[in-house]
């Protein structure tokens, strides 16, 4: 997701907008719900690495909390895209036992041949499922060597992030 944020900031600057103005320009409804869910997801990721444990139910609850927060903020430009992408990812989690399925082929193409899922808080290898297309199957190769495997939901979220940054940045001077 960081590349989508960087792209949004770069495009905002290209269009002579001030991306820093978002901080002063936007008022989120229930921001602590989204922040809290994100922090819980970070803790779950750390726990997964340290204890080789997965907590799909708790992870699902945090995603539902994010959906509620995004829904309440749908009036902000780009948030409907972010909400839709998150909804696709949550649907994939629900259909696959609380863990996001990942294509082994896409992992190999992205350079993750030896990646195991013992220390991953939210992924599993993709098995036969009619809903495989909701999982992570799109290799995203970056020029910096930090590659990813994305889902359709991740791409929709990324588009939403870019739109959010561009459209919610002020066009006028940098000091406003």
mmCIF file with all atom_site columns, C-alpha atoms in Angstrom:
data_model
loop_
_atom_site.group_PDB
_atom_site.id
_atom_site.type_symbol
_atom_site.label_atom_id
_atom_site.label_alt_id
_atom_site.label_comp_id
_atom_site.label_asym_id
_atom_site.label_entity_id
_atom_site.label_seq_id
_atom_site.pdbx_PDB_ins_code
_atom_site.Cartn_x
_atom_site.Cartn_y
_atom_site.Cartn_z
_atom_site.occupancy
_atom_site.B_iso_or_equiv
_atom_site.pdbx_formal_charge
_atom_site.auth_seq_id
_atom_site.auth_comp_id
_atom_site.auth_asym_id
_atom_site.auth_atom_id
_atom_site.pdbx_PDB_model_num
ATOM 1   C CA . UNK A 1 1   ? 0.000   0.000   0.000   1.00 0.00 ? 1   UNK A CA 1
ATOM 2   C CA . UNK A 1 2   ? 2.922   2.323   0.575   1.00 0.00 ? 2   UNK A CA 1
ATOM 3   C CA . UNK A 1 3   ? 3.491   2.572   -3.181  1.00 0.00 ? 3   UNK A CA 1
ATOM 4   C CA . UNK A 1 4   ? -0.083  3.756   -3.684  1.00 0.00 ? 4   UNK A CA 1
ATOM 5   C CA . UNK A 1 5   ? 0.412   6.429   -1.016  1.00 0.00 ? 5   UNK A CA 1
ATOM 6   C CA . UNK A 1 6   ? 3.684   7.513   -2.660  1.00 0.00 ? 6   UNK A CA 1
ATOM 7   C CA . UNK A 1 7   ? 1.942   7.605   -6.068  1.00 0.00 ? 7   UNK A CA 1
ATOM 8   C CA . UNK A 1 8   ? -0.885  9.701   -4.597  1.00 0.00 ? 8   UNK A CA 1
ATOM 9   C CA . UNK A 1 9   ? 1.533   12.163  -3.042  1.00 0.00 ? 9   UNK A CA 1
ATOM 10  C CA . UNK A 1 10  ? 3.559   12.371  -6.254  1.00 0.00 ? 10  UNK A CA 1
ATOM 11  C CA . UNK A 1 11  ? 0.472   12.953  -8.389  1.00 0.00 ? 11  UNK A CA 1
ATOM 12  C CA . UNK A 1 12  ? -0.869  15.536  -5.941  1.00 0.00 ? 12  UNK A CA 1
ATOM 13  C CA . UNK A 1 13  ? 2.408   17.437  -6.218  1.00 0.00 ? 13  UNK A CA 1
ATOM 14  C CA . UNK A 1 14  ? 2.356   17.080  -10.009 1.00 0.00 ? 14  UNK A CA 1
ATOM 15  C CA . UNK A 1 15  ? -1.152  18.601  -10.045 1.00 0.00 ? 15  UNK A CA 1
ATOM 16  C CA . UNK A 1 16  ? 0.111   21.450  -7.830  1.00 0.00 ? 16  UNK A CA 1
ATOM 17  C CA . UNK A 1 17  ? -1.767  20.286  -4.764  1.00 0.00 ? 17  UNK A CA 1
ATOM 18  C CA . UNK A 1 18  ? -0.495  20.218  -1.203  1.00 0.00 ? 18  UNK A CA 1
ATOM 19  C CA . UNK A 1 19  ? -0.888  16.687  0.229   1.00 0.00 ? 19  UNK A CA 1
ATOM 20  C CA . UNK A 1 20  ? 0.031   17.928  3.719   1.00 0.00 ? 20  UNK A CA 1
ATOM 21  C CA . UNK A 1 21  ? -3.162  20.001  3.686   1.00 0.00 ? 21  UNK A CA 1
ATOM 22  C CA . UNK A 1 22  ? -5.178  16.769  4.087   1.00 0.00 ? 22  UNK A CA 1
ATOM 23  C CA . UNK A 1 23  ? -4.251  16.761  7.783   1.00 0.00 ? 23  UNK A CA 1
ATOM 24  C CA . UNK A 1 24  ? -5.918  20.148  8.234   1.00 0.00 ? 24  UNK A CA 1
ATOM 25  C CA . UNK A 1 25  ? -8.572  19.768  5.545   1.00 0.00 ? 25  UNK A CA 1
ATOM 26  C CA . UNK A 1 26  ? -10.258 16.472  6.508   1.00 0.00 ? 26  UNK A CA 1
ATOM 27  C CA . UNK A 1 27  ? -12.286 15.535  9.569   1.00 0.00 ? 27  UNK A CA 1
ATOM 28  C CA . UNK A 1 28  ? -12.795 11.808  9.972   1.00 0.00 ? 28  UNK A CA 1
ATOM 29  C CA . UNK A 1 29  ? -15.753 10.353  11.805  1.00 0.00 ? 29  UNK A CA 1
ATOM 30  C CA . UNK A 1 30  ? -14.702 7.757   14.434  1.00 0.00 ? 30  UNK A CA 1
ATOM 31  C CA . UNK A 1 31  ? -10.973 7.972   13.602  1.00 0.00 ? 31  UNK A CA 1
ATOM 32  C CA . UNK A 1 32  ? -10.038 5.995   16.713  1.00 0.00 ? 32  UNK A CA 1
ATOM 33  C CA . UNK A 1 33  ? -11.916 2.930   15.477  1.00 0.00 ? 33  UNK A CA 1
ATOM 34  C CA . UNK A 1 34  ? -9.767  2.787   12.344  1.00 0.00 ? 34  UNK A CA 1
ATOM 35  C CA . UNK A 1 35  ? -6.557  3.578   14.244  1.00 0.00 ? 35  UNK A CA 1
ATOM 36  C CA . UNK A 1 36  ? -7.387  0.983   16.905  1.00 0.00 ? 36  UNK A CA 1
ATOM 37  C CA . UNK A 1 37  ? -8.120  -1.704  14.317  1.00 0.00 ? 37  UNK A CA 1
ATOM 38  C CA . UNK A 1 38  ? -4.874  -0.933  12.518  1.00 0.00 ? 38  UNK A CA 1
ATOM 39  C CA . UNK A 1 39  ? -2.876  -1.123  15.764  1.00 0.00 ? 39  UNK A CA 1
ATOM 40  C CA . UNK A 1 40  ? -4.486  -4.452  16.676  1.00 0.00 ? 40  UNK A CA 1
ATOM 41  C CA . UNK A 1 41  ? -3.517  -5.773  13.235  1.00 0.00 ? 41  UNK A CA 1
ATOM 42  C CA . UNK A 1 42  ? 0.085   -4.692  13.857  1.00 0.00 ? 42  UNK A CA 1
ATOM 43  C CA . UNK A 1 43  ? 0.088   -6.506  17.200  1.00 0.00 ? 43  UNK A CA 1
ATOM 44  C CA . UNK A 1 44  ? -1.349  -9.620  15.528  1.00 0.00 ? 44  UNK A CA 1
ATOM 45  C CA . UNK A 1 45  ? 1.391   -9.512  12.892  1.00 0.00 ? 45  UNK A CA 1
ATOM 46  C CA . UNK A 1 46  ? 4.080   -9.228  15.593  1.00 0.00 ? 46  UNK A CA 1
ATOM 47  C CA . UNK A 1 47  ? 2.490   -12.084 17.573  1.00 0.00 ? 47  UNK A CA 1
ATOM 48  C CA . UNK A 1 48  ? 2.400   -14.233 14.454  1.00 0.00 ? 48  UNK A CA 1
ATOM 49  C CA . UNK A 1 49  ? 6.143   -13.771 13.930  1.00 0.00 ? 49  UNK A CA 1
ATOM 50  C CA . UNK A 1 50  ? 7.042   -14.324 17.588  1.00 0.00 ? 50  UNK A CA 1
ATOM 51  C CA . UNK A 1 51  ? 4.670   -17.161 18.483  1.00 0.00 ? 51  UNK A CA 1
ATOM 52  C CA . UNK A 1 52  ? 3.778   -18.746 15.114  1.00 0.00 ? 52  UNK A CA 1
ATOM 53  C CA . UNK A 1 53  ? 0.104   -18.190 15.931  1.00 0.00 ? 53  UNK A CA 1
ATOM 54  C CA . UNK A 1 54  ? -2.741  -16.945 13.810  1.00 0.00 ? 54  UNK A CA 1
ATOM 55  C CA . UNK A 1 55  ? -5.872  -15.231 15.081  1.00 0.00 ? 55  UNK A CA 1
ATOM 56  C CA . UNK A 1 56  ? -8.246  -15.140 12.102  1.00 0.00 ? 56  UNK A CA 1
ATOM 57  C CA . UNK A 1 57  ? -11.356 -14.315 14.161  1.00 0.00 ? 57  UNK A CA 1
ATOM 58  C CA . UNK A 1 58  ? -9.728  -11.292 15.797  1.00 0.00 ? 58  UNK A CA 1
ATOM 59  C CA . UNK A 1 59  ? -8.280  -10.238 12.440  1.00 0.00 ? 59  UNK A CA 1
ATOM 60  C CA . UNK A 1 60  ? -11.763 -10.463 10.900  1.00 0.00 ? 60  UNK A CA 1
ATOM 61  C CA . UNK A 1 61  ? -13.218 -8.332  13.677  1.00 0.00 ? 61  UNK A CA 1
ATOM 62  C CA . UNK A 1 62  ? -10.613 -5.629  13.054  1.00 0.00 ? 62  UNK A CA 1
ATOM 63  C CA . UNK A 1 63  ? -11.447 -5.614  9.349   1.00 0.00 ? 63  UNK A CA 1
ATOM 64  C CA . UNK A 1 64  ? -15.145 -5.275  10.159  1.00 0.00 ? 64  UNK A CA 1
ATOM 65  C CA . UNK A 1 65  ? -14.294 -2.334  12.435  1.00 0.00 ? 65  UNK A CA 1
ATOM 66  C CA . UNK A 1 66  ? -12.399 -0.732  9.572   1.00 0.00 ? 66  UNK A CA 1
ATOM 67  C CA . UNK A 1 67  ? -15.384 -1.278  7.270   1.00 0.00 ? 67  UNK A CA 1
ATOM 68  C CA . UNK A 1 68  ? -17.679 0.494   9.732   1.00 0.00 ? 68  UNK A CA 1
ATOM 69  C CA . UNK A 1 69  ? -15.259 3.415   10.001  1.00 0.00 ? 69  UNK A CA 1
ATOM 70  C CA . UNK A 1 70  ? -14.865 3.640   6.220   1.00 0.00 ? 70  UNK A CA 1
ATOM 71  C CA . UNK A 1 71  ? -18.628 3.479   5.713   1.00 0.00 ? 71  UNK A CA 1
ATOM 72  C CA . UNK A 1 72  ? -19.117 6.373   8.121   1.00 0.00 ? 72  UNK A CA 1
ATOM 73  C CA . UNK A 1 73  ? -16.539 8.373   6.143   1.00 0.00 ? 73  UNK A CA 1
ATOM 74  C CA . UNK A 1 74  ? -17.829 7.519   2.668   1.00 0.00 ? 74  UNK A CA 1
ATOM 75  C CA . UNK A 1 75  ? -18.572 11.202  2.027   1.00 0.00 ? 75  UNK A CA 1
ATOM 76  C CA . UNK A 1 76  ? -14.822 11.837  1.664   1.00 0.00 ? 76  UNK A CA 1
ATOM 77  C CA . UNK A 1 77  ? -13.535 11.557  -1.894  1.00 0.00 ? 77  UNK A CA 1
ATOM 78  C CA . UNK A 1 78  ? -11.826 8.204   -2.513  1.00 0.00 ? 78  UNK A CA 1
ATOM 79  C CA . UNK A 1 79  ? -13.173 6.489   0.613   1.00 0.00 ? 79  UNK A CA 1
ATOM 80  C CA . UNK A 1 80  ? -15.894 4.642   -1.333  1.00 0.00 ? 80  UNK A CA 1
ATOM 81  C CA . UNK A 1 81  ? -13.115 2.983   -3.349  1.00 0.00 ? 81  UNK A CA 1
ATOM 82  C CA . UNK A 1 82  ? -11.196 2.126   -0.175  1.00 0.00 ? 82  UNK A CA 1
ATOM 83  C CA . UNK A 1 83  ? -14.384 0.765   1.395   1.00 0.00 ? 83  UNK A CA 1
ATOM 84  C CA . UNK A 1 84  ? -15.145 -1.359  -1.696  1.00 0.00 ? 84  UNK A CA 1
ATOM 85  C CA . UNK A 1 85  ? -11.634 -2.824  -1.786  1.00 0.00 ? 85  UNK A CA 1
ATOM 86  C CA . UNK A 1 86  ? -11.717 -3.557  1.935   1.00 0.00 ? 86  UNK A CA 1
ATOM 87  C CA . UNK A 1 87  ? -15.110 -5.206  1.499   1.00 0.00 ? 87  UNK A CA 1
ATOM 88  C CA . UNK A 1 88  ? -13.655 -7.456  -1.232  1.00 0.00 ? 88  UNK A CA 1
ATOM 89  C CA . UNK A 1 89  ? -10.776 -8.417  1.069   1.00 0.00 ? 89  UNK A CA 1
ATOM 90  C CA . UNK A 1 90  ? -13.105 -9.101  4.000   1.00 0.00 ? 90  UNK A CA 1
ATOM 91  C CA . UNK A 1 91  ? -15.293 -11.222 1.728   1.00 0.00 ? 91  UNK A CA 1
ATOM 92  C CA . UNK A 1 92  ? -12.213 -13.229 0.762   1.00 0.00 ? 92  UNK A CA 1
ATOM 93  C CA . UNK A 1 93  ? -11.282 -13.664 4.415   1.00 0.00 ? 93  UNK A CA 1
ATOM 94  C CA . UNK A 1 94  ? -14.795 -14.841 5.286   1.00 0.00 ? 94  UNK A CA 1
ATOM 95  C CA . UNK A 1 95  ? -14.917 -17.284 2.377   1.00 0.00 ? 95  UNK A CA 1
ATOM 96  C CA . UNK A 1 96  ? -11.506 -18.750 3.219   1.00 0.00 ? 96  UNK A CA 1
ATOM 97  C CA . UNK A 1 97  ? -11.690 -19.370 6.949   1.00 0.00 ? 97  UNK A CA 1
ATOM 98  C CA . UNK A 1 98  ? -10.375 -16.007 8.099   1.00 0.00 ? 98  UNK A CA 1
ATOM 99  C CA . UNK A 1 99  ? -7.086  -16.126 6.179   1.00 0.00 ? 99  UNK A CA 1
ATOM 100 C CA . UNK A 1 100 ? -6.294  -14.551 2.802   1.00 0.00 ? 100 UNK A CA 1
ATOM 101 C CA . UNK A 1 101 ? -5.413  -17.142 0.156   1.00 0.00 ? 101 UNK A CA 1
ATOM 102 C CA . UNK A 1 102 ? -2.197  -16.446 -1.756  1.00 0.00 ? 102 UNK A CA 1
ATOM 103 C CA . UNK A 1 103 ? -1.197  -17.882 -5.121  1.00 0.00 ? 103 UNK A CA 1
ATOM 104 C CA . UNK A 1 104 ? 2.033   -19.869 -4.950  1.00 0.00 ? 104 UNK A CA 1
ATOM 105 C CA . UNK A 1 105 ? 2.801   -18.946 -8.580  1.00 0.00 ? 105 UNK A CA 1
ATOM 106 C CA . UNK A 1 106 ? 2.361   -15.229 -7.876  1.00 0.00 ? 106 UNK A CA 1
ATOM 107 C CA . UNK A 1 107 ? 4.574   -15.579 -4.802  1.00 0.00 ? 107 UNK A CA 1
ATOM 108 C CA . UNK A 1 108 ? 7.286   -17.179 -6.916  1.00 0.00 ? 108 UNK A CA 1
ATOM 109 C CA . UNK A 1 109 ? 6.999   -14.446 -9.576  1.00 0.00 ? 109 UNK A CA 1
ATOM 110 C CA . UNK A 1 110 ? 7.339   -11.793 -6.866  1.00 0.00 ? 110 UNK A CA 1
ATOM 111 C CA . UNK A 1 111 ? 10.459  -13.496 -5.505  1.00 0.00 ? 111 UNK A CA 1
ATOM 112 C CA . UNK A 1 112 ? 9.012   -15.197 -2.426  1.00 0.00 ? 112 UNK A CA 1
ATOM 113 C CA . UNK A 1 113 ? 9.984   -18.795 -3.256  1.00 0.00 ? 113 UNK A CA 1
ATOM 114 C CA . UNK A 1 114 ? 10.912  -19.717 0.295   1.00 0.00 ? 114 UNK A CA 1
ATOM 115 C CA . UNK A 1 115 ? 8.105   -17.843 2.040   1.00 0.00 ? 115 UNK A CA 1
ATOM 116 C CA . UNK A 1 116 ? 6.349   -19.961 4.631   1.00 0.00 ? 116 UNK A CA 1
ATOM 117 C CA . UNK A 1 117 ? 3.134   -19.087 6.383   1.00 0.00 ? 117 UNK A CA 1
ATOM 118 C CA . UNK A 1 118 ? 4.140   -20.153 9.889   1.00 0.00 ? 118 UNK A CA 1
ATOM 119 C CA . UNK A 1 119 ? 4.898   -16.561 10.847  1.00 0.00 ? 119 UNK A CA 1
ATOM 120 C CA . UNK A 1 120 ? 2.159   -14.838 8.863   1.00 0.00 ? 120 UNK A CA 1
ATOM 121 C CA . UNK A 1 121 ? -0.888  -13.510 10.691  1.00 0.00 ? 121 UNK A CA 1
ATOM 122 C CA . UNK A 1 122 ? -3.285  -13.410 7.762   1.00 0.00 ? 122 UNK A CA 1
ATOM 123 C CA . UNK A 1 123 ? -2.259  -15.532 4.775   1.00 0.00 ? 123 UNK A CA 1
ATOM 124 C CA . UNK A 1 124 ? -2.469  -19.139 3.639   1.00 0.00 ? 124 UNK A CA 1
ATOM 125 C CA . UNK A 1 125 ? -1.575  -20.891 0.395   1.00 0.00 ? 125 UNK A CA 1
ATOM 126 C CA . UNK A 1 126 ? -4.387  -20.779 -2.124  1.00 0.00 ? 126 UNK A CA 1
ATOM 127 C CA . UNK A 1 127 ? -6.362  -23.973 -2.380  1.00 0.00 ? 127 UNK A CA 1
ATOM 128 C CA . UNK A 1 128 ? -9.015  -24.889 -4.883  1.00 0.00 ? 128 UNK A CA 1
ATOM 129 C CA . UNK A 1 129 ? -11.826 -22.413 -4.401  1.00 0.00 ? 129 UNK A CA 1
ATOM 130 C CA . UNK A 1 130 ? -14.351 -20.854 -6.764  1.00 0.00 ? 130 UNK A CA 1
ATOM 131 C CA . UNK A 1 131 ? -13.481 -17.535 -5.085  1.00 0.00 ? 131 UNK A CA 1
ATOM 132 C CA . UNK A 1 132 ? -9.693  -17.725 -5.671  1.00 0.00 ? 132 UNK A CA 1
ATOM 133 C CA . UNK A 1 133 ? -9.888  -14.444 -7.617  1.00 0.00 ? 133 UNK A CA 1
ATOM 134 C CA . UNK A 1 134 ? -10.602 -12.592 -4.347  1.00 0.00 ? 134 UNK A CA 1
ATOM 135 C CA . UNK A 1 135 ? -7.259  -13.707 -2.914  1.00 0.00 ? 135 UNK A CA 1
ATOM 136 C CA . UNK A 1 136 ? -3.723  -12.442 -3.472  1.00 0.00 ? 136 UNK A CA 1
ATOM 137 C CA . UNK A 1 137 ? -2.769  -13.539 -6.986  1.00 0.00 ? 137 UNK A CA 1
ATOM 138 C CA . UNK A 1 138 ? -1.401  -10.402 -8.700  1.00 0.00 ? 138 UNK A CA 1
ATOM 139 C CA . UNK A 1 139 ? 2.406   -10.099 -8.497  1.00 0.00 ? 139 UNK A CA 1
ATOM 140 C CA . UNK A 1 140 ? 3.418   -6.467  -7.956  1.00 0.00 ? 140 UNK A CA 1
ATOM 141 C CA . UNK A 1 141 ? 7.078   -6.031  -8.885  1.00 0.00 ? 141 UNK A CA 1
ATOM 142 C CA . UNK A 1 142 ? 8.664   -2.791  -7.706  1.00 0.00 ? 142 UNK A CA 1
ATOM 143 C CA . UNK A 1 143 ? 11.846  -1.053  -8.834  1.00 0.00 ? 143 UNK A CA 1
ATOM 144 C CA . UNK A 1 144 ? 13.127  -1.004  -5.242  1.00 0.00 ? 144 UNK A CA 1
ATOM 145 C CA . UNK A 1 145 ? 13.106  -4.772  -4.869  1.00 0.00 ? 145 UNK A CA 1
ATOM 146 C CA . UNK A 1 146 ? 10.333  -4.898  -2.243  1.00 0.00 ? 146 UNK A CA 1
ATOM 147 C CA . UNK A 1 147 ? 7.741   -6.894  -4.160  1.00 0.00 ? 147 UNK A CA 1
ATOM 148 C CA . UNK A 1 148 ? 4.201   -7.795  -3.169  1.00 0.00 ? 148 UNK A CA 1
ATOM 149 C CA . UNK A 1 149 ? 1.359   -10.083 -4.150  1.00 0.00 ? 149 UNK A CA 1
ATOM 150 C CA . UNK A 1 150 ? -1.911  -8.170  -4.317  1.00 0.00 ? 150 UNK A CA 1
ATOM 151 C CA . UNK A 1 151 ? -5.602  -8.956  -4.525  1.00 0.00 ? 151 UNK A CA 1
ATOM 152 C CA . UNK A 1 152 ? -8.277  -7.212  -6.551  1.00 0.00 ? 152 UNK A CA 1
ATOM 153 C CA . UNK A 1 153 ? -9.369  -5.627  -3.254  1.00 0.00 ? 153 UNK A CA 1
ATOM 154 C CA . UNK A 1 154 ? -5.841  -4.288  -2.682  1.00 0.00 ? 154 UNK A CA 1
ATOM 155 C CA . UNK A 1 155 ? -5.836  -2.668  -6.127  1.00 0.00 ? 155 UNK A CA 1
ATOM 156 C CA . UNK A 1 156 ? -9.218  -1.029  -5.501  1.00 0.00 ? 156 UNK A CA 1
ATOM 157 C CA . UNK A 1 157 ? -7.969  0.218   -2.120  1.00 0.00 ? 157 UNK A CA 1
ATOM 158 C CA . UNK A 1 158 ? -4.851  1.571   -3.847  1.00 0.00 ? 158 UNK A CA 1
ATOM 159 C CA . UNK A 1 159 ? -6.909  3.476   -6.410  1.00 0.00 ? 159 UNK A CA 1
ATOM 160 C CA . UNK A 1 160 ? -8.982  4.878   -3.541  1.00 0.00 ? 160 UNK A CA 1
ATOM 161 C CA . UNK A 1 161 ? -5.869  5.978   -1.649  1.00 0.00 ? 161 UNK A CA 1
ATOM 162 C CA . UNK A 1 162 ? -4.513  7.774   -4.707  1.00 0.00 ? 162 UNK A CA 1
ATOM 163 C CA . UNK A 1 163 ? -7.856  9.505   -5.324  1.00 0.00 ? 163 UNK A CA 1
ATOM 164 C CA . UNK A 1 164 ? -8.187  10.367  -1.640  1.00 0.00 ? 164 UNK A CA 1
ATOM 165 C CA . UNK A 1 165 ? -4.770  12.032  -1.530  1.00 0.00 ? 165 UNK A CA 1
ATOM 166 C CA . UNK A 1 166 ? -5.181  13.948  -4.791  1.00 0.00 ? 166 UNK A CA 1
ATOM 167 C CA . UNK A 1 167 ? -8.760  15.119  -4.366  1.00 0.00 ? 167 UNK A CA 1
ATOM 168 C CA . UNK A 1 168 ? -8.530  15.995  -0.669  1.00 0.00 ? 168 UNK A CA 1
ATOM 169 C CA . UNK A 1 169 ? -5.342  18.032  -1.055  1.00 0.00 ? 169 UNK A CA 1
ATOM 170 C CA . UNK A 1 170 ? -5.807  21.756  -1.420  1.00 0.00 ? 170 UNK A CA 1
ATOM 171 C CA . UNK A 1 171 ? -4.990  23.225  -4.798  1.00 0.00 ? 171 UNK A CA 1
ATOM 172 C CA . UNK A 1 172 ? -3.945  26.654  -3.617  1.00 0.00 ? 172 UNK A CA 1
ATOM 173 C CA . UNK A 1 173 ? -0.737  27.718  -1.863  1.00 0.00 ? 173 UNK A CA 1
ATOM 174 C CA . UNK A 1 174 ? 1.312   25.609  0.500   1.00 0.00 ? 174 UNK A CA 1
ATOM 175 C CA . UNK A 1 175 ? 0.702   27.839  3.496   1.00 0.00 ? 175 UNK A CA 1
ATOM 176 C CA . UNK A 1 176 ? -3.087  27.506  3.655   1.00 0.00 ? 176 UNK A CA 1
#
